[in-house]
Amino acid sequence: MGRLQGKRAVVTGAGSGIGRASAKRFAAEGAALLIVDKTAAAVEETAAQIRAGGGKVMAVAADAGVETEVRAFIDRAVRDLGGLEIVYANAGISGGLVPLFEQTVEMWQEILRVNLIGPFLAIRHAAPHMIKQGKGAIVCTASVAGLRANAGGHPYSASKAGVISLVQTAANSLTGTGVRVNAICPGLIETGMTQPIFERARERGTEAKIGQLNPLQRHGEAEEIAAMALFLASDDASYVNGQAFAVDGGLSSTHPFARQRF
C-alpha cells in the first residue's frame, strides 16, 4: 500500500521541476491525480511519464492564478476523480532579479497574482469540498526567500512571505474542519524557474559553487522537495498544521549576507 493509496490529488505547476517531481511521487504512492500547468505540452509530458509508470492521471492546461480556471479544475477533479483529499498549490514565477528602482507595479501584480493569489484560490475552492469529507491536506510552495532577505527578488520574496502567512491564517480559519494547510520553503533547487542561474554558472565554470552558502554546500533536487510534499500530503502528517518547513540544506538556520542591491 502506498502512502497516498486511494487518495485524490491536484498538483499545480506540474509541467516541470518540483511540480513534476511531486506529481510523479504522489502517483507512485497510489494517488489518482489531476495535474495542472500553464504550458500544455509540459503538463502532458508529465502525465505521459506518470502513465508509463502505471499511474492514474488527468492533465489540464490552466493558469493557477485565474479564479475561473482554478474553480474549473478543482470541480473537475472532484467530479472525475470522485473526491479530493490533497491539493499541492505549487505553481509560481520568479520575476528575476530586477533592481528595486526598476521594478514596476505591473511586475509586482503579476508575481503576486500567481504566487500568492494562486494558493489562496486553491484553498478557496478546494477546502469546501474537503470540509464535506471531514478531512484534507493542502500544501503550498513558499520559499526561503519568504523567511530571509537575499534569497530572491523583492516581489518574489514578498509573495512567498505572504504564502507563509496564508497557510497560518487559513489553517486557523479552518479550525475544526479536519483540513490541514502547510507550506514548504525550498532553498535553491534546480528547476525550470531557476535554470538561468545554473546555466550562467555552467557557462562561467562555477557550477560547483552553487549552494555553497548552506551547511550541506550543495543545491537541492526537486525530488527532495517532493519528499516533503508527500509527507505533508499524507496521513503521516495528520497532526501537522499551519506550518512552513524550510527544505534548504540549512540555509535559513543562519544569516548569510549579500551586499544590498538597489
PDB file of C-alpha atoms in Angstrom:
ATOM      1  CA  MET A   1       0.000   0.000   0.000  1.00  0.00           C
ATOM      2  CA  GLY A   2       1.369   3.391  -0.997  1.00  0.00           C
ATOM      3  CA  ARG A   3       1.229   6.296   1.428  1.00  0.00           C
ATOM      4  CA  LEU A   4      -1.417   8.000  -0.728  1.00  0.00           C
ATOM      5  CA  GLN A   5      -3.298   4.878  -1.785  1.00  0.00           C
ATOM      6  CA  GLY A   6      -6.947   5.666  -2.514  1.00  0.00           C
ATOM      7  CA  LYS A   7      -6.466   9.433  -2.285  1.00  0.00           C
ATOM      8  CA  ARG A   8      -7.288  12.009  -4.973  1.00  0.00           C
ATOM      9  CA  ALA A   9      -4.909  14.914  -5.541  1.00  0.00           C
ATOM     10  CA  VAL A  10      -4.396  18.090  -7.580  1.00  0.00           C
ATOM     11  CA  VAL A  11      -0.885  19.371  -8.258  1.00  0.00           C
ATOM     12  CA  THR A  12      -0.315  22.742  -9.941  1.00  0.00           C
ATOM     13  CA  GLY A  13       2.868  23.820 -11.690  1.00  0.00           C
ATOM     14  CA  ALA A  14       3.258  20.167 -12.655  1.00  0.00           C
ATOM     15  CA  GLY A  15       4.915  20.757 -16.012  1.00  0.00           C
ATOM     16  CA  SER A  16       8.458  20.781 -14.646  1.00  0.00           C
ATOM     17  CA  GLY A  17      10.670  20.897 -11.580  1.00  0.00           C
ATOM     18  CA  ILE A  18       9.113  20.490  -8.151  1.00  0.00           C
ATOM     19  CA  GLY A  19       5.597  20.079  -9.508  1.00  0.00           C
ATOM     20  CA  ARG A  20       6.589  17.299 -11.909  1.00  0.00           C
ATOM     21  CA  ALA A  21       8.657  15.501  -9.286  1.00  0.00           C
ATOM     22  CA  SER A  22       5.833  15.760  -6.749  1.00  0.00           C
ATOM     23  CA  ALA A  23       3.162  14.584  -9.177  1.00  0.00           C
ATOM     24  CA  LYS A  24       5.267  11.541 -10.074  1.00  0.00           C
ATOM     25  CA  ARG A  25       5.942  10.779  -6.403  1.00  0.00           C
ATOM     26  CA  PHE A  26       2.265  11.148  -5.467  1.00  0.00           C
ATOM     27  CA  ALA A  27       1.281   8.795  -8.291  1.00  0.00           C
ATOM     28  CA  ALA A  28       3.944   6.271  -7.283  1.00  0.00           C
ATOM     29  CA  GLU A  29       2.469   6.321  -3.775  1.00  0.00           C
ATOM     30  CA  GLY A  30      -1.010   5.476  -5.082  1.00  0.00           C
ATOM     31  CA  ALA A  31      -2.785   8.813  -5.585  1.00  0.00           C
ATOM     32  CA  ALA A  32      -5.113   9.444  -8.522  1.00  0.00           C
ATOM     33  CA  LEU A  33      -4.118  12.809  -9.953  1.00  0.00           C
ATOM     34  CA  LEU A  34      -5.282  15.851 -11.813  1.00  0.00           C
ATOM     35  CA  ILE A  35      -2.188  17.835 -12.715  1.00  0.00           C
ATOM     36  CA  VAL A  36      -2.111  21.422 -13.925  1.00  0.00           C
ATOM     37  CA  ASP A  37       0.337  23.655 -15.730  1.00  0.00           C
ATOM     38  CA  LYS A  38       0.012  26.743 -17.888  1.00  0.00           C
ATOM     39  CA  THR A  39       2.044  25.031 -20.625  1.00  0.00           C
ATOM     40  CA  ALA A  40       0.004  22.257 -22.200  1.00  0.00           C
ATOM     41  CA  ALA A  41       2.898  20.328 -23.732  1.00  0.00           C
ATOM     42  CA  ALA A  42       4.793  20.291 -20.431  1.00  0.00           C
ATOM     43  CA  VAL A  43       1.911  19.010 -18.311  1.00  0.00           C
ATOM     44  CA  GLU A  44       1.070  16.387 -20.923  1.00  0.00           C
ATOM     45  CA  GLU A  45       4.687  15.183 -20.785  1.00  0.00           C
ATOM     46  CA  THR A  46       4.432  14.825 -17.011  1.00  0.00           C
ATOM     47  CA  ALA A  47       1.186  12.896 -17.448  1.00  0.00           C
ATOM     48  CA  ALA A  48       2.823  10.613 -20.010  1.00  0.00           C
ATOM     49  CA  GLN A  49       5.643   9.828 -17.581  1.00  0.00           C
ATOM     50  CA  ILE A  50       3.129   9.027 -14.839  1.00  0.00           C
ATOM     51  CA  ARG A  51       1.062   6.787 -17.117  1.00  0.00           C
ATOM     52  CA  ALA A  52       4.222   4.983 -18.210  1.00  0.00           C
ATOM     53  CA  GLY A  53       4.734   4.091 -14.566  1.00  0.00           C
ATOM     54  CA  GLY A  54       1.202   2.792 -14.222  1.00  0.00           C
ATOM     55  CA  GLY A  55      -0.258   5.861 -12.534  1.00  0.00           C
ATOM     56  CA  LYS A  56      -3.733   7.354 -12.938  1.00  0.00           C
ATOM     57  CA  VAL A  57      -3.628  10.979 -14.077  1.00  0.00           C
ATOM     58  CA  MET A  58      -5.514  13.685 -15.956  1.00  0.00           C
ATOM     59  CA  ALA A  59      -3.646  16.689 -17.362  1.00  0.00           C
ATOM     60  CA  VAL A  60      -5.121  20.195 -17.595  1.00  0.00           C
ATOM     61  CA  ALA A  61      -3.620  23.315 -19.138  1.00  0.00           C
ATOM     62  CA  ALA A  62      -4.693  26.207 -16.901  1.00  0.00           C
ATOM     63  CA  ASP A  63      -3.463  29.337 -15.151  1.00  0.00           C
ATOM     64  CA  ALA A  64      -3.353  28.716 -11.391  1.00  0.00           C
ATOM     65  CA  GLY A  65      -3.774  32.444 -10.740  1.00  0.00           C
ATOM     66  CA  VAL A  66      -7.088  32.863 -12.590  1.00  0.00           C
ATOM     67  CA  GLU A  67     -10.131  32.123 -10.441  1.00  0.00           C
ATOM     68  CA  THR A  68     -12.404  30.781 -13.167  1.00  0.00           C
ATOM     69  CA  GLU A  69      -9.722  28.325 -14.241  1.00  0.00           C
ATOM     70  CA  VAL A  70      -8.933  27.237 -10.674  1.00  0.00           C
ATOM     71  CA  ARG A  71     -12.614  26.672  -9.927  1.00  0.00           C
ATOM     72  CA  ALA A  72     -12.920  24.634 -13.124  1.00  0.00           C
ATOM     73  CA  PHE A  73     -10.011  22.274 -12.485  1.00  0.00           C
ATOM     74  CA  ILE A  74     -10.898  21.777  -8.816  1.00  0.00           C
ATOM     75  CA  ASP A  75     -14.504  20.969  -9.746  1.00  0.00           C
ATOM     76  CA  ARG A  76     -13.288  18.614 -12.469  1.00  0.00           C
ATOM     77  CA  ALA A  77     -11.040  16.788 -10.022  1.00  0.00           C
ATOM     78  CA  VAL A  78     -13.921  16.310  -7.597  1.00  0.00           C
ATOM     79  CA  ARG A  79     -16.224  15.152 -10.383  1.00  0.00           C
ATOM     80  CA  ASP A  80     -13.890  12.907 -12.366  1.00  0.00           C
ATOM     81  CA  LEU A  81     -11.788  11.523  -9.520  1.00  0.00           C
ATOM     82  CA  GLY A  82     -14.760  11.144  -7.206  1.00  0.00           C
ATOM     83  CA  GLY A  83     -13.446  13.422  -4.478  1.00  0.00           C
ATOM     84  CA  LEU A  84     -10.418  15.410  -3.391  1.00  0.00           C
ATOM     85  CA  GLU A  85      -8.172  14.848  -0.385  1.00  0.00           C
ATOM     86  CA  ILE A  86      -4.989  16.659  -1.452  1.00  0.00           C
ATOM     87  CA  VAL A  87      -4.057  19.877  -3.215  1.00  0.00           C
ATOM     88  CA  TYR A  88      -0.467  20.922  -3.783  1.00  0.00           C
ATOM     89  CA  ALA A  89      -0.532  24.594  -4.855  1.00  0.00           C
ATOM     90  CA  ASN A  90       2.941  24.726  -6.317  1.00  0.00           C
ATOM     91  CA  ALA A  91       2.705  26.947  -9.421  1.00  0.00           C
ATOM     92  CA  GLY A  92       4.921  30.020  -9.278  1.00  0.00           C
ATOM     93  CA  ILE A  93       7.065  32.509 -11.170  1.00  0.00           C
ATOM     94  CA  SER A  94      10.245  34.286 -10.112  1.00  0.00           C
ATOM     95  CA  GLY A  95      10.255  37.634 -11.911  1.00  0.00           C
ATOM     96  CA  GLY A  96      14.042  37.599 -11.946  1.00  0.00           C
ATOM     97  CA  LEU A  97      16.425  39.883 -10.033  1.00  0.00           C
ATOM     98  CA  VAL A  98      15.322  43.299 -11.225  1.00  0.00           C
ATOM     99  CA  PRO A  99      16.838  46.260  -9.323  1.00  0.00           C
ATOM    100  CA  LEU A 100      14.385  47.810  -6.864  1.00  0.00           C
ATOM    101  CA  PHE A 101      14.044  51.153  -8.608  1.00  0.00           C
ATOM    102  CA  GLU A 102      13.452  49.476 -11.967  1.00  0.00           C
ATOM    103  CA  GLN A 103      10.534  47.349 -10.781  1.00  0.00           C
ATOM    104  CA  THR A 104       7.027  48.223 -11.916  1.00  0.00           C
ATOM    105  CA  VAL A 105       3.630  47.894 -10.314  1.00  0.00           C
ATOM    106  CA  GLU A 106       2.629  45.581 -13.136  1.00  0.00           C
ATOM    107  CA  MET A 107       5.564  43.286 -12.358  1.00  0.00           C
ATOM    108  CA  TRP A 108       4.565  43.121  -8.690  1.00  0.00           C
ATOM    109  CA  GLN A 109       0.937  42.480  -9.536  1.00  0.00           C
ATOM    110  CA  GLU A 110       1.741  39.575 -11.855  1.00  0.00           C
ATOM    111  CA  ILE A 111       4.058  37.868  -9.373  1.00  0.00           C
ATOM    112  CA  LEU A 112       1.578  38.280  -6.527  1.00  0.00           C
ATOM    113  CA  ARG A 113      -1.232  37.036  -8.773  1.00  0.00           C
ATOM    114  CA  VAL A 114       0.484  33.743  -9.490  1.00  0.00           C
ATOM    115  CA  ASN A 115       2.499  33.154  -6.323  1.00  0.00           C
ATOM    116  CA  LEU A 116       0.094  34.338  -3.620  1.00  0.00           C
ATOM    117  CA  ILE A 117      -3.383  34.722  -5.069  1.00  0.00           C
ATOM    118  CA  GLY A 118      -2.925  31.349  -6.776  1.00  0.00           C
ATOM    119  CA  PRO A 119      -2.539  29.433  -3.475  1.00  0.00           C
ATOM    120  CA  PHE A 120      -5.400  31.453  -1.982  1.00  0.00           C
ATOM    121  CA  LEU A 121      -7.630  30.380  -4.867  1.00  0.00           C
ATOM    122  CA  ALA A 122      -6.607  26.753  -4.401  1.00  0.00           C
ATOM    123  CA  ILE A 123      -7.608  26.930  -0.744  1.00  0.00           C
ATOM    124  CA  ARG A 124     -10.757  28.930  -1.511  1.00  0.00           C
ATOM    125  CA  HIS A 125     -12.101  26.383  -3.979  1.00  0.00           C
ATOM    126  CA  ALA A 126     -10.695  23.087  -2.655  1.00  0.00           C
ATOM    127  CA  ALA A 127     -11.331  23.441   1.068  1.00  0.00           C
ATOM    128  CA  PRO A 128     -15.157  23.421   0.856  1.00  0.00           C
ATOM    129  CA  HIS A 129     -15.033  20.015  -0.853  1.00  0.00           C
ATOM    130  CA  MET A 130     -12.602  18.724   1.765  1.00  0.00           C
ATOM    131  CA  ILE A 131     -14.760  20.032   4.605  1.00  0.00           C
ATOM    132  CA  LYS A 132     -17.660  17.916   3.327  1.00  0.00           C
ATOM    133  CA  GLN A 133     -15.392  14.877   3.541  1.00  0.00           C
ATOM    134  CA  GLY A 134     -14.203  15.807   7.021  1.00  0.00           C
ATOM    135  CA  LYS A 135     -10.527  15.987   6.135  1.00  0.00           C
ATOM    136  CA  GLY A 136      -7.994  17.150   3.583  1.00  0.00           C
ATOM    137  CA  ALA A 137      -4.434  18.337   3.125  1.00  0.00           C
ATOM    138  CA  ILE A 138      -3.417  21.490   1.280  1.00  0.00           C
ATOM    139  CA  VAL A 139       0.273  22.141   0.665  1.00  0.00           C
ATOM    140  CA  CYS A 140       1.612  25.406  -0.760  1.00  0.00           C
ATOM    141  CA  THR A 141       5.047  26.197  -2.116  1.00  0.00           C
ATOM    142  CA  ALA A 142       6.590  29.183  -0.345  1.00  0.00           C
ATOM    143  CA  SER A 143      10.376  29.757  -0.276  1.00  0.00           C
ATOM    144  CA  VAL A 144      13.307  30.533   1.981  1.00  0.00           C
ATOM    145  CA  ALA A 145      13.060  33.906   0.242  1.00  0.00           C
ATOM    146  CA  GLY A 146       9.925  34.422   2.323  1.00  0.00           C
ATOM    147  CA  LEU A 147      11.922  33.843   5.509  1.00  0.00           C
ATOM    148  CA  ARG A 148      15.115  35.849   4.921  1.00  0.00           C
ATOM    149  CA  ALA A 149      16.383  38.577   2.617  1.00  0.00           C
ATOM    150  CA  ASN A 150      18.790  37.998  -0.300  1.00  0.00           C
ATOM    151  CA  ALA A 151      17.271  34.706  -1.481  1.00  0.00           C
ATOM    152  CA  GLY A 152      15.140  36.229  -4.238  1.00  0.00           C
ATOM    153  CA  GLY A 153      13.825  39.397  -5.800  1.00  0.00           C
ATOM    154  CA  HIS A 154      11.662  41.831  -3.845  1.00  0.00           C
ATOM    155  CA  PRO A 155       8.235  40.907  -5.260  1.00  0.00           C
ATOM    156  CA  TYR A 156       9.051  37.193  -5.290  1.00  0.00           C
ATOM    157  CA  SER A 157      10.211  37.284  -1.676  1.00  0.00           C
ATOM    158  CA  ALA A 158       7.175  39.290  -0.591  1.00  0.00           C
ATOM    159  CA  SER A 159       4.839  36.882  -2.365  1.00  0.00           C
ATOM    160  CA  LYS A 160       6.402  33.893  -0.640  1.00  0.00           C
ATOM    161  CA  ALA A 161       6.266  35.580   2.772  1.00  0.00           C
ATOM    162  CA  GLY A 162       2.592  36.056   2.014  1.00  0.00           C
ATOM    163  CA  VAL A 163       2.200  32.337   1.334  1.00  0.00           C
ATOM    164  CA  ILE A 164       3.674  31.549   4.753  1.00  0.00           C
ATOM    165  CA  SER A 165       1.164  33.878   6.400  1.00  0.00           C
ATOM    166  CA  LEU A 166      -1.628  32.486   4.235  1.00  0.00           C
ATOM    167  CA  VAL A 167      -1.135  28.905   5.412  1.00  0.00           C
ATOM    168  CA  GLN A 168      -1.044  30.032   9.043  1.00  0.00           C
ATOM    169  CA  THR A 169      -4.193  32.121   8.805  1.00  0.00           C
ATOM    170  CA  ALA A 170      -6.030  29.625   6.613  1.00  0.00           C
ATOM    171  CA  ALA A 171      -5.235  26.757   8.965  1.00  0.00           C
ATOM    172  CA  ASN A 172      -6.805  28.724  11.802  1.00  0.00           C
ATOM    173  CA  SER A 173      -9.808  29.761   9.720  1.00  0.00           C
ATOM    174  CA  LEU A 174     -10.396  26.053   9.044  1.00  0.00           C
ATOM    175  CA  THR A 175     -10.373  25.134  12.744  1.00  0.00           C
ATOM    176  CA  GLY A 176     -12.447  22.057  13.459  1.00  0.00           C
ATOM    177  CA  THR A 177     -12.866  21.024   9.814  1.00  0.00           C
ATOM    178  CA  GLY A 178     -10.118  18.416   9.602  1.00  0.00           C
ATOM    179  CA  VAL A 179      -8.469  20.302   6.737  1.00  0.00           C
ATOM    180  CA  ARG A 180      -4.739  20.944   7.193  1.00  0.00           C
ATOM    181  CA  VAL A 181      -2.783  23.694   5.426  1.00  0.00           C
ATOM    182  CA  ASN A 182       1.018  23.782   5.347  1.00  0.00           C
ATOM    183  CA  ALA A 183       3.834  25.251   3.269  1.00  0.00           C
ATOM    184  CA  ILE A 184       7.236  24.175   2.031  1.00  0.00           C
ATOM    185  CA  CYS A 185      10.068  26.715   1.806  1.00  0.00           C
ATOM    186  CA  PRO A 186      12.548  25.325  -0.726  1.00  0.00           C
ATOM    187  CA  GLY A 187      16.090  26.583  -0.907  1.00  0.00           C
ATOM    188  CA  LEU A 188      17.961  26.679  -4.205  1.00  0.00           C
ATOM    189  CA  ILE A 189      16.540  23.860  -6.336  1.00  0.00           C
ATOM    190  CA  GLU A 190      17.362  23.239  -9.984  1.00  0.00           C
ATOM    191  CA  THR A 191      14.030  23.731 -11.760  1.00  0.00           C
ATOM    192  CA  GLY A 192      12.774  25.445 -14.886  1.00  0.00           C
ATOM    193  CA  MET A 193      12.363  28.647 -12.874  1.00  0.00           C
ATOM    194  CA  THR A 194      15.956  28.646 -11.600  1.00  0.00           C
ATOM    195  CA  GLN A 195      17.524  27.263 -14.774  1.00  0.00           C
ATOM    196  CA  PRO A 196      19.113  30.601 -15.794  1.00  0.00           C
ATOM    197  CA  ILE A 197      21.119  30.642 -12.540  1.00  0.00           C
ATOM    198  CA  PHE A 198      22.508  27.193 -13.233  1.00  0.00           C
ATOM    199  CA  GLU A 199      23.163  27.882 -16.900  1.00  0.00           C
ATOM    200  CA  ARG A 200      25.132  31.052 -16.130  1.00  0.00           C
ATOM    201  CA  ALA A 201      27.192  29.193 -13.539  1.00  0.00           C
ATOM    202  CA  ARG A 202      27.972  26.423 -16.021  1.00  0.00           C
ATOM    203  CA  GLU A 203      28.998  28.961 -18.631  1.00  0.00           C
ATOM    204  CA  ARG A 204      31.398  30.567 -16.125  1.00  0.00           C
ATOM    205  CA  GLY A 205      32.659  27.222 -14.863  1.00  0.00           C
ATOM    206  CA  THR A 206      31.405  27.963 -11.328  1.00  0.00           C
ATOM    207  CA  GLU A 207      28.656  25.339 -11.051  1.00  0.00           C
ATOM    208  CA  ALA A 208      30.443  23.733  -8.081  1.00  0.00           C
ATOM    209  CA  LYS A 209      29.907  26.931  -6.077  1.00  0.00           C
ATOM    210  CA  ILE A 210      26.103  26.783  -6.332  1.00  0.00           C
ATOM    211  CA  GLY A 211      24.611  26.214  -2.893  1.00  0.00           C
ATOM    212  CA  GLN A 212      27.870  26.899  -1.019  1.00  0.00           C
ATOM    213  CA  LEU A 213      26.138  29.254   1.441  1.00  0.00           C
ATOM    214  CA  ASN A 214      24.248  26.411   3.152  1.00  0.00           C
ATOM    215  CA  PRO A 215      25.838  23.876   5.527  1.00  0.00           C
ATOM    216  CA  LEU A 216      25.369  20.994   3.069  1.00  0.00           C
ATOM    217  CA  GLN A 217      27.202  23.072   0.439  1.00  0.00           C
ATOM    218  CA  ARG A 218      25.103  21.955  -2.498  1.00  0.00           C
ATOM    219  CA  HIS A 219      21.876  22.825  -4.253  1.00  0.00           C
ATOM    220  CA  GLY A 220      18.768  20.743  -3.775  1.00  0.00           C
ATOM    221  CA  GLU A 221      16.918  18.440  -6.133  1.00  0.00           C
ATOM    222  CA  ALA A 222      13.225  18.648  -6.984  1.00  0.00           C
ATOM    223  CA  GLU A 223      12.749  15.122  -5.653  1.00  0.00           C
ATOM    224  CA  GLU A 224      13.864  16.280  -2.196  1.00  0.00           C
ATOM    225  CA  ILE A 225      11.057  18.833  -2.121  1.00  0.00           C
ATOM    226  CA  ALA A 226       8.648  16.201  -3.441  1.00  0.00           C
ATOM    227  CA  ALA A 227       9.526  14.040  -0.447  1.00  0.00           C
ATOM    228  CA  MET A 228       8.430  16.805   1.926  1.00  0.00           C
ATOM    229  CA  ALA A 229       5.286  17.414  -0.117  1.00  0.00           C
ATOM    230  CA  LEU A 230       4.465  13.722   0.131  1.00  0.00           C
ATOM    231  CA  PHE A 231       4.881  13.787   3.904  1.00  0.00           C
ATOM    232  CA  LEU A 232       2.654  16.833   4.345  1.00  0.00           C
ATOM    233  CA  ALA A 233       0.010  15.439   1.996  1.00  0.00           C
ATOM    234  CA  SER A 234      -0.054  12.046   3.687  1.00  0.00           C
ATOM    235  CA  ASP A 235      -1.634  10.827   6.898  1.00  0.00           C
ATOM    236  CA  ASP A 236       1.866  10.662   8.374  1.00  0.00           C
ATOM    237  CA  ALA A 237       1.466  14.434   8.877  1.00  0.00           C
ATOM    238  CA  SER A 238      -2.008  14.155  10.417  1.00  0.00           C
ATOM    239  CA  TYR A 239      -1.035  16.414  13.363  1.00  0.00           C
ATOM    240  CA  VAL A 240       0.953  18.940  11.299  1.00  0.00           C
ATOM    241  CA  ASN A 241      -0.961  22.117  10.510  1.00  0.00           C
ATOM    242  CA  GLY A 242      -0.308  25.798   9.840  1.00  0.00           C
ATOM    243  CA  GLN A 243       3.443  25.323   9.446  1.00  0.00           C
ATOM    244  CA  ALA A 244       6.100  26.368   6.926  1.00  0.00           C
ATOM    245  CA  PHE A 245       9.028  23.967   6.574  1.00  0.00           C
ATOM    246  CA  ALA A 246      12.383  25.027   5.160  1.00  0.00           C
ATOM    247  CA  VAL A 247      13.961  22.391   2.919  1.00  0.00           C
ATOM    248  CA  ASP A 248      17.138  24.279   2.128  1.00  0.00           C
ATOM    249  CA  GLY A 249      20.226  22.398   3.255  1.00  0.00           C
ATOM    250  CA  GLY A 250      20.317  24.531   6.395  1.00  0.00           C
ATOM    251  CA  LEU A 251      20.498  27.902   4.632  1.00  0.00           C
ATOM    252  CA  SER A 252      17.830  29.551   6.787  1.00  0.00           C
ATOM    253  CA  SER A 253      19.457  28.349  10.016  1.00  0.00           C
ATOM    254  CA  THR A 254      21.893  31.251   9.792  1.00  0.00           C
ATOM    255  CA  HIS A 255      22.118  34.696   8.176  1.00  0.00           C
ATOM    256  CA  PRO A 256      24.254  34.645   5.022  1.00  0.00           C
ATOM    257  CA  PHE A 257      24.988  38.182   3.921  1.00  0.00           C
ATOM    258  CA  ALA A 258      24.908  39.591   0.436  1.00  0.00           C
ATOM    259  CA  ARG A 259      25.613  43.188  -0.442  1.00  0.00           C
ATOM    260  CA  GLN A 260      22.452  45.279  -0.707  1.00  0.00           C
ATOM    261  CA  ARG A 261      21.310  45.839  -4.271  1.00  0.00           C
ATOM    262  CA  PHE A 262      19.096  48.751  -5.237  1.00  0.00           C
TER     263      PHE A 262
END
